[in-house]
mmCIF file of C-alpha atoms in Angstrom:
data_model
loop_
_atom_site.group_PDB
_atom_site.id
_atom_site.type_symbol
_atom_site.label_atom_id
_atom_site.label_comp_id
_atom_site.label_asym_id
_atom_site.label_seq_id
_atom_site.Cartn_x
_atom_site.Cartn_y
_atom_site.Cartn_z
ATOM 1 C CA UNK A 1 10.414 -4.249 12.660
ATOM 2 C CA UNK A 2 8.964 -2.664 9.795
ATOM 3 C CA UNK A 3 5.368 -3.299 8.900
ATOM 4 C CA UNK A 4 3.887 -3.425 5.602
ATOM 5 C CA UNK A 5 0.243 -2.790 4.364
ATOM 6 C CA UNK A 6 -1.497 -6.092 2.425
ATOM 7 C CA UNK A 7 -4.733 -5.934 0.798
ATOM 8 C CA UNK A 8 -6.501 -8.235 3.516
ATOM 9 C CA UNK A 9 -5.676 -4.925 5.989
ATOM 10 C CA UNK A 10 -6.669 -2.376 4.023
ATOM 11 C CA UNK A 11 -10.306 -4.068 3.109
ATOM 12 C CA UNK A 12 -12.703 -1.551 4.210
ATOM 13 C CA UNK A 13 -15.743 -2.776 6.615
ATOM 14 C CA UNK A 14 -19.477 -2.052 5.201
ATOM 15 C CA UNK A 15 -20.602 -0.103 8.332
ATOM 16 C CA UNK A 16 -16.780 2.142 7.469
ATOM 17 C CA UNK A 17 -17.592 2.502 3.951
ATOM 18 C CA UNK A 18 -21.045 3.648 4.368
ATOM 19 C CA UNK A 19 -19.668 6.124 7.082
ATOM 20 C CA UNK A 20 -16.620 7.388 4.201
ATOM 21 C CA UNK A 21 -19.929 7.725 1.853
ATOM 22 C CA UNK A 22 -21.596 10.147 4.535
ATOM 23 C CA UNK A 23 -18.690 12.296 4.979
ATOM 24 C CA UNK A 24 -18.445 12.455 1.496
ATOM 25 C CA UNK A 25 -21.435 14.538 1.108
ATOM 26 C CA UNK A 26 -20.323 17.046 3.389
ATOM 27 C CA UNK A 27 -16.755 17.412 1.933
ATOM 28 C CA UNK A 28 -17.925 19.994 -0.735
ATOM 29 C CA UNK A 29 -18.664 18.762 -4.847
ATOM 30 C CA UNK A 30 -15.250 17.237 -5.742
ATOM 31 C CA UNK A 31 -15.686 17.804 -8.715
ATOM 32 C CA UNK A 32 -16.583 21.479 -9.139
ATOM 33 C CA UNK A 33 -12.774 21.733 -7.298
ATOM 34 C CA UNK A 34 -9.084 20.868 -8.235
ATOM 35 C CA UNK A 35 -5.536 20.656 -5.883
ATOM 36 C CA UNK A 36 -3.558 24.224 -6.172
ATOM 37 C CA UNK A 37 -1.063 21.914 -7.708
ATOM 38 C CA UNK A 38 2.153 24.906 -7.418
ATOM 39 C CA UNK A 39 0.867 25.204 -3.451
ATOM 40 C CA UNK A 40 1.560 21.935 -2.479
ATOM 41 C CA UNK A 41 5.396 22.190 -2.016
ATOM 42 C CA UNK A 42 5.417 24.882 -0.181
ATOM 43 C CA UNK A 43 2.950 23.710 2.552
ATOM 44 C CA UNK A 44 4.482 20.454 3.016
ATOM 45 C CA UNK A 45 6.474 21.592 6.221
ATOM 46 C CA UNK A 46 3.482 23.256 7.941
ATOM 47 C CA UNK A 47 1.292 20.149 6.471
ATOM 48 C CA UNK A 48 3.996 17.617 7.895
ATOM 49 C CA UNK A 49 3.292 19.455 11.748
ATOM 50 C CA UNK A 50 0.356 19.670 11.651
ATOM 51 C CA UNK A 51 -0.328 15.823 10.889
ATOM 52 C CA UNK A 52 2.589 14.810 13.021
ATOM 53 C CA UNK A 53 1.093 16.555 16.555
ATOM 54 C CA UNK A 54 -2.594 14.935 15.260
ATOM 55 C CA UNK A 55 -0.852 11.243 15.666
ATOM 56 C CA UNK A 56 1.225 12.238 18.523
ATOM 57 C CA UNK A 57 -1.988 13.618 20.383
ATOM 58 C CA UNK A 58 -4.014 10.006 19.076
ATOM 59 C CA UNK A 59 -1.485 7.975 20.222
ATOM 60 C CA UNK A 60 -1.388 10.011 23.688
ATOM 61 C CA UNK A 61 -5.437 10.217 24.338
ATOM 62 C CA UNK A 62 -5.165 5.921 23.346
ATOM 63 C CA UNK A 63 -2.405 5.129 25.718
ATOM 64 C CA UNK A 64 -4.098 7.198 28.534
ATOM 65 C CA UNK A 65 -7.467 4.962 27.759
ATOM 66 C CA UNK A 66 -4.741 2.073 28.798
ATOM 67 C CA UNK A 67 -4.819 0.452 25.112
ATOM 68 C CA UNK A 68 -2.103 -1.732 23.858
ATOM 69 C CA UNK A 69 -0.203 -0.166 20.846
ATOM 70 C CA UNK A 70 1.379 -2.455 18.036
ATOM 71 C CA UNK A 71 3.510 -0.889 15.371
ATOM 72 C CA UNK A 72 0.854 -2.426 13.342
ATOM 73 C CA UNK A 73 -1.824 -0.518 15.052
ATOM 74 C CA UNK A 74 0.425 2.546 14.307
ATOM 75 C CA UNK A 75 0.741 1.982 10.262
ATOM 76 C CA UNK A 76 -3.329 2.014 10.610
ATOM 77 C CA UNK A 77 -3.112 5.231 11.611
ATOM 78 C CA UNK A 78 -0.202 6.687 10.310
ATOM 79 C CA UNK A 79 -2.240 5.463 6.718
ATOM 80 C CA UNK A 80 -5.360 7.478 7.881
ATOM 81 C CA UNK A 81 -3.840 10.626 8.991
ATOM 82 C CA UNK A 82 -4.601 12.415 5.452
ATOM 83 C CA UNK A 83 -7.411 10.301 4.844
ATOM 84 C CA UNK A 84 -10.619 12.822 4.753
ATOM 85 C CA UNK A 85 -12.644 9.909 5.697
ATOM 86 C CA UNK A 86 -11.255 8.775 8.621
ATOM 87 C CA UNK A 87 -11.136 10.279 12.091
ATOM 88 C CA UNK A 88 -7.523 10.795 12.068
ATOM 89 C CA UNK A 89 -7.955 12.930 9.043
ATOM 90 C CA UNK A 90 -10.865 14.958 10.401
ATOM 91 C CA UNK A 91 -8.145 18.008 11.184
ATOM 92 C CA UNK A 92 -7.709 18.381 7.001
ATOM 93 C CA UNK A 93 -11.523 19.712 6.826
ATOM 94 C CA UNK A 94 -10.823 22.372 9.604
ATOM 95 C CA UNK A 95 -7.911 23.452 8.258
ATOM 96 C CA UNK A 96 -7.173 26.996 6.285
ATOM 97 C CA UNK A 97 -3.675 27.801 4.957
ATOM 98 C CA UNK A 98 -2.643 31.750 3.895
ATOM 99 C CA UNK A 99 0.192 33.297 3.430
ATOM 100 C CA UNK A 100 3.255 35.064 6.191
ATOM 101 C CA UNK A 101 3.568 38.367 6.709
ATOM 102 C CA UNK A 102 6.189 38.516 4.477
ATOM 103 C CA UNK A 103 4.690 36.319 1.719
ATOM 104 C CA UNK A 104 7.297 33.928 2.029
ATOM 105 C CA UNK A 105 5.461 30.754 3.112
ATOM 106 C CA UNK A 106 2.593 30.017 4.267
ATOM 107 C CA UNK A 107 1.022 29.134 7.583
ATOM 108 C CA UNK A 108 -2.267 26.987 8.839
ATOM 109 C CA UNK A 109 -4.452 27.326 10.897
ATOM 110 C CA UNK A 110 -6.835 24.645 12.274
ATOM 111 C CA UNK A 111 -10.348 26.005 13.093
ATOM 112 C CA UNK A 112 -12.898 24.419 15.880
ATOM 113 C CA UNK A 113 -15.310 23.846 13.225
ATOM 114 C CA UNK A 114 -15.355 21.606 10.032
ATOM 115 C CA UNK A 115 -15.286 23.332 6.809
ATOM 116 C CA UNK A 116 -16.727 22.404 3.105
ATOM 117 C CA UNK A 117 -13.965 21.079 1.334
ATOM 118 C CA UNK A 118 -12.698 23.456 -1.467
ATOM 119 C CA UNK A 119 -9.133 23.908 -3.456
ATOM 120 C CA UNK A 120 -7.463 24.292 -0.329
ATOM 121 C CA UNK A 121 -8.761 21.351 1.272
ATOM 122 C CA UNK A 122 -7.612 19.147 -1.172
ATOM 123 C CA UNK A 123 -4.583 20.620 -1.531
ATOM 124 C CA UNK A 124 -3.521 20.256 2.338
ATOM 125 C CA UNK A 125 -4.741 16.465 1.892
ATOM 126 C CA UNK A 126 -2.762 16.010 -1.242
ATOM 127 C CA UNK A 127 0.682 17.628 0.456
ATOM 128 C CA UNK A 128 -0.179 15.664 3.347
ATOM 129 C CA UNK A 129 0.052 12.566 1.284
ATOM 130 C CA UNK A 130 2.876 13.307 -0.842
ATOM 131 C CA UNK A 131 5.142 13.633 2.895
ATOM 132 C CA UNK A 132 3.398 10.806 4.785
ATOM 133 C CA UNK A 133 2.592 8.130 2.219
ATOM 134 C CA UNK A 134 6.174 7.237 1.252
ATOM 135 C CA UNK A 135 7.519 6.382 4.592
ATOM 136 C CA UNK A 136 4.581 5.577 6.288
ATOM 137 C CA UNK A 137 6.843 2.085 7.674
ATOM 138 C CA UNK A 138 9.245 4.990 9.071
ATOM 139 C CA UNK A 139 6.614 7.010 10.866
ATOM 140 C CA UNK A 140 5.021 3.927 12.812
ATOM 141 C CA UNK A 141 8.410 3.059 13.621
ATOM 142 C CA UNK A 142 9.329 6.690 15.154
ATOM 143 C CA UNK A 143 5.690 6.778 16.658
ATOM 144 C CA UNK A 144 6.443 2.888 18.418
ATOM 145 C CA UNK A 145 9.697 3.564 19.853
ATOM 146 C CA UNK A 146 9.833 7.067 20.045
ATOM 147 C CA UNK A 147 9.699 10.094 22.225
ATOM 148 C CA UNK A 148 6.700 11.884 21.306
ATOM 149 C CA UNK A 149 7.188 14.953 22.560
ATOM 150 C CA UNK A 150 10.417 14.810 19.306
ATOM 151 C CA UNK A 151 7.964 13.393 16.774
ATOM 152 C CA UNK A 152 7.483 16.548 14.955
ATOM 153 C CA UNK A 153 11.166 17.346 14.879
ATOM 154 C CA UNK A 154 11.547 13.498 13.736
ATOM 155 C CA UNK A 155 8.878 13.332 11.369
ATOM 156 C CA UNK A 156 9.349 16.672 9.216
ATOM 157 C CA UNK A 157 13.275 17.262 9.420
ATOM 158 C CA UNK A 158 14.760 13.534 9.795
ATOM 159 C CA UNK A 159 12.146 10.773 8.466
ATOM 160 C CA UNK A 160 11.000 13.443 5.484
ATOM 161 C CA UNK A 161 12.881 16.444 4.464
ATOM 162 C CA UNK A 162 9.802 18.398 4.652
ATOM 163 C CA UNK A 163 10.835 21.425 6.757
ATOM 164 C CA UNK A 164 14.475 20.867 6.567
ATOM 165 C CA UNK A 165 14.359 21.398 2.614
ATOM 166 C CA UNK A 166 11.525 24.253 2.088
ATOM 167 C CA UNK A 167 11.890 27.030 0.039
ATOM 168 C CA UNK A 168 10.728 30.171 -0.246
ATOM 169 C CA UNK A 169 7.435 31.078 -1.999
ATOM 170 C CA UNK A 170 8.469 33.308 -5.477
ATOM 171 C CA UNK A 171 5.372 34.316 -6.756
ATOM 172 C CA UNK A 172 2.893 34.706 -3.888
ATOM 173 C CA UNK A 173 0.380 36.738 -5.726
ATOM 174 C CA UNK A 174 -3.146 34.923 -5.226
ATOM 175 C CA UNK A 175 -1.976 32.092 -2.760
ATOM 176 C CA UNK A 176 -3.727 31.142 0.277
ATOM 177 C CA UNK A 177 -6.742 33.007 -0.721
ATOM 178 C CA UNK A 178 -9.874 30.803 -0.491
ATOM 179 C CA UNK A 179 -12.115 31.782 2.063
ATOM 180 C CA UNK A 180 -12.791 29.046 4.450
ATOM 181 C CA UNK A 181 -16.421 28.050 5.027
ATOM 182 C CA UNK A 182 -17.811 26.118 7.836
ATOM 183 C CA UNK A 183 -20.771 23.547 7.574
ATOM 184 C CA UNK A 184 -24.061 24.749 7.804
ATOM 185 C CA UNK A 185 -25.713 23.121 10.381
ATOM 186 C CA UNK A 186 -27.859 20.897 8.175
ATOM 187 C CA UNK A 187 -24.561 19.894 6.130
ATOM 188 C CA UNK A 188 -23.610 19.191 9.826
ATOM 189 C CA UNK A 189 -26.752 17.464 11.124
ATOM 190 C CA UNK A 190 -26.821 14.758 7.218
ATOM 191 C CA UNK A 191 -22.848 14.027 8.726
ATOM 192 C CA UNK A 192 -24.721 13.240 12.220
ATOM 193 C CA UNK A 193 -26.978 11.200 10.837
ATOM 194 C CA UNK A 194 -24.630 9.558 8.540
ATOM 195 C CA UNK A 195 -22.019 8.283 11.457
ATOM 196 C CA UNK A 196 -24.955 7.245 13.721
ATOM 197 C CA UNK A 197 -26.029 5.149 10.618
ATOM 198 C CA UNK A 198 -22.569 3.745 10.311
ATOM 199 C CA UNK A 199 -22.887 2.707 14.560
ATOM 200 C CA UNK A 200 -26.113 1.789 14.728
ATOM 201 C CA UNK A 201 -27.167 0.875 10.979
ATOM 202 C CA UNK A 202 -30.491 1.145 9.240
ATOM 203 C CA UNK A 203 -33.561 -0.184 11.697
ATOM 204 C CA UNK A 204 -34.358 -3.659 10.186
ATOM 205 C CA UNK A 205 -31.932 -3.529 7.388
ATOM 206 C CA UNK A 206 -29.156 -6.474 7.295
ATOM 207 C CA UNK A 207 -25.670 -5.335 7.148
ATOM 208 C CA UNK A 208 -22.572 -7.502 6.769
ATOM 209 C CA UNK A 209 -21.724 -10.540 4.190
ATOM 210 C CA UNK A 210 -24.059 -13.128 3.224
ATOM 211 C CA UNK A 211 -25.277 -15.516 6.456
ATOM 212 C CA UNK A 212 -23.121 -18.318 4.965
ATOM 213 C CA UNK A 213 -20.317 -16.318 5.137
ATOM 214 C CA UNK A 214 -20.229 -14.146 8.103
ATOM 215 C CA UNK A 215 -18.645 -16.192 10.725
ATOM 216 C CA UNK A 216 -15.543 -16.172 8.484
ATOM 217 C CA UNK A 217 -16.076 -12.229 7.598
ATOM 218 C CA UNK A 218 -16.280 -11.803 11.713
ATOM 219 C CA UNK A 219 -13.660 -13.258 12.178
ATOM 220 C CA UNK A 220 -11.395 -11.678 9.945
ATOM 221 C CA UNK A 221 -12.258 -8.459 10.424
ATOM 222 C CA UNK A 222 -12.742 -8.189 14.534
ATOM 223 C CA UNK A 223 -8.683 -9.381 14.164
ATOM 224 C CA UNK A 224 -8.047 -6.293 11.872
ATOM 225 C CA UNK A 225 -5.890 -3.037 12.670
ATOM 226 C CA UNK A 226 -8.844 -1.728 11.144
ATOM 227 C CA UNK A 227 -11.106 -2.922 13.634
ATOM 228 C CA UNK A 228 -9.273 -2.006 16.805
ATOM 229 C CA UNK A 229 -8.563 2.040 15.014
ATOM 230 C CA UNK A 230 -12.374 1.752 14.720
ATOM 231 C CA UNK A 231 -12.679 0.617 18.342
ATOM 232 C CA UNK A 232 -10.380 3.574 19.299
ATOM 233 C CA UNK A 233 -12.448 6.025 17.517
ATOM 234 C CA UNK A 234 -15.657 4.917 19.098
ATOM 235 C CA UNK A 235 -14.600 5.091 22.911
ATOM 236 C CA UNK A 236 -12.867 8.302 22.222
ATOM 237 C CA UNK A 237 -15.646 9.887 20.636
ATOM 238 C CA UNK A 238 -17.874 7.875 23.829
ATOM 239 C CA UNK A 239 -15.581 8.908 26.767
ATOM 240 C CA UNK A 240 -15.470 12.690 25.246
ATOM 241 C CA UNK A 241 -19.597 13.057 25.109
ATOM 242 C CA UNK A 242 -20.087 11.295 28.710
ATOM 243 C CA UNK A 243 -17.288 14.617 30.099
ATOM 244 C CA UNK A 244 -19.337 16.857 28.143
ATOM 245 C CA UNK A 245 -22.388 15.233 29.423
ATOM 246 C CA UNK A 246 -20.835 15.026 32.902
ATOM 247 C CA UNK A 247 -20.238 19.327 32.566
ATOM 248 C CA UNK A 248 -23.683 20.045 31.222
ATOM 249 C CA UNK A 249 -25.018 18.407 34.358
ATOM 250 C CA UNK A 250 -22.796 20.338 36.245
ATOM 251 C CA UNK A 251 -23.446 23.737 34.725
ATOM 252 C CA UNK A 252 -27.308 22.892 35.323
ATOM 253 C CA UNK A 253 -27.398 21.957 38.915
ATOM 254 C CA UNK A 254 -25.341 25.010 39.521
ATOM 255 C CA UNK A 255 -27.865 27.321 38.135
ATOM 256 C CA UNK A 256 -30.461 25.731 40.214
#
């Protein structure tokens, strides 16, 4: 069954946008950067990994949690993998592409730690988009019925052509040379802030539609894909700081 996106889906939640606003402001000026527009084929195939083991390793940490998975669940995030503002896209903003040894393509790396978001950023979110966007349909399909320890093989070689069609990088002179900078830790600290906002909201502020509308906003929304990908995001991000929590404790008593 193939699943297609409709407008009602794609509606964005106030407490999501406000979060995609926060981000925003540590992404870097957009405007004082453009896409490396003669880059972008060439990191397609290293682009189309890279996004294809984030969705594998999603789908693995929700299944473990003992969530149900639609193919509906997986457009959701198959549509927010090279989405900067969404958790599923989070790996674009640690990412730093240069060139091989030999100059003939180039290679990422993913750092622990999120960067500002400069030429290269952009440019690993706008290859990311050109290989997943088209057959998004194709990807939840491989990721629903699939094997996915075979999902990069599937994704990058059979679903796209990414890696089975790349060529080798010409004129290498200059590529792959912006220098990757991490947050500061008060670019770090507004992004805090700004996702605790989106969980917790503004003390004494209203959120949400008007009252005469609500029940019917509710309603549609808690149903969403959206919803349930928001859901997902929260216990992961939940579950992870109660094991850090949990060795913290640990580490304490121990030095006691």
């Amino acid at each position: 069954m193939v699943v297609r996106h409709s407008p009602q889906q794609s509606a964005m939640s106030p407490r999501l946008a406000l979060l995609a606003c926060g981000l925003l402001l540590t992404c870097g000026a957009r405007g004082q950067a453009a896409v490396n527009e003669g880059d972008v084929k060439y990191l397609t195939c290293v682009v189309c990994r890279e996004a294809a083991m984030t969705m594998s390793r999603m789908v693995g940490e929700v299944q473990q949690m003992g969530y149900p998975l639609s193919e509906e669940n997986l457009v959701e995030l198959a549509a927010a993998v090279c989405d900067l503002n969404s958790e599923a896209g989070q790996w674009i903003r640690s990412a730093d592409y240069f060139l091989s040894s030999d100059s003939r393509s180039f290679k990422i790396k993913i750092n622990e730690q999120r960067g500002k978001c400069g030429a290269e950023c952009l440019t690993v979110q706008r290859a990311c988009s050109a290989v997943i966007e088209p057959v998004i349909s194709e990807i939840a399909e491989a990721l629903y019925a699939g094997d996915s320890a075979d999902i990069v093989k599937e994704m990058c070689d059979e679903i796209t052509s990414a890696c089975s069609s790349r060529k080798a990088i010409k004129t290498p002179e200059g590529r792959g040379s912006e220098i990757f900078t991490p947050l500061s830790d008060e670019e770090l600290q507004a992004e805090y802030e700004a996702m605790a906002q989106y969980e917790y909201g503004d003390e004494g502020e209203e959120e949400g539609p008007p009252h005469d509308q609500e029940e019917e906003w509710m309603n549609h929304f808690a149903d969403s894909p959206l919803a349930r990908l928001e859901t997902w995001a929260y216990d992961l991000y939940t579950n992870s700081s109660s094991w850090v929590r949990s060795k913290l404790g640990a580490a304490a008593k121990a030095e006691l």
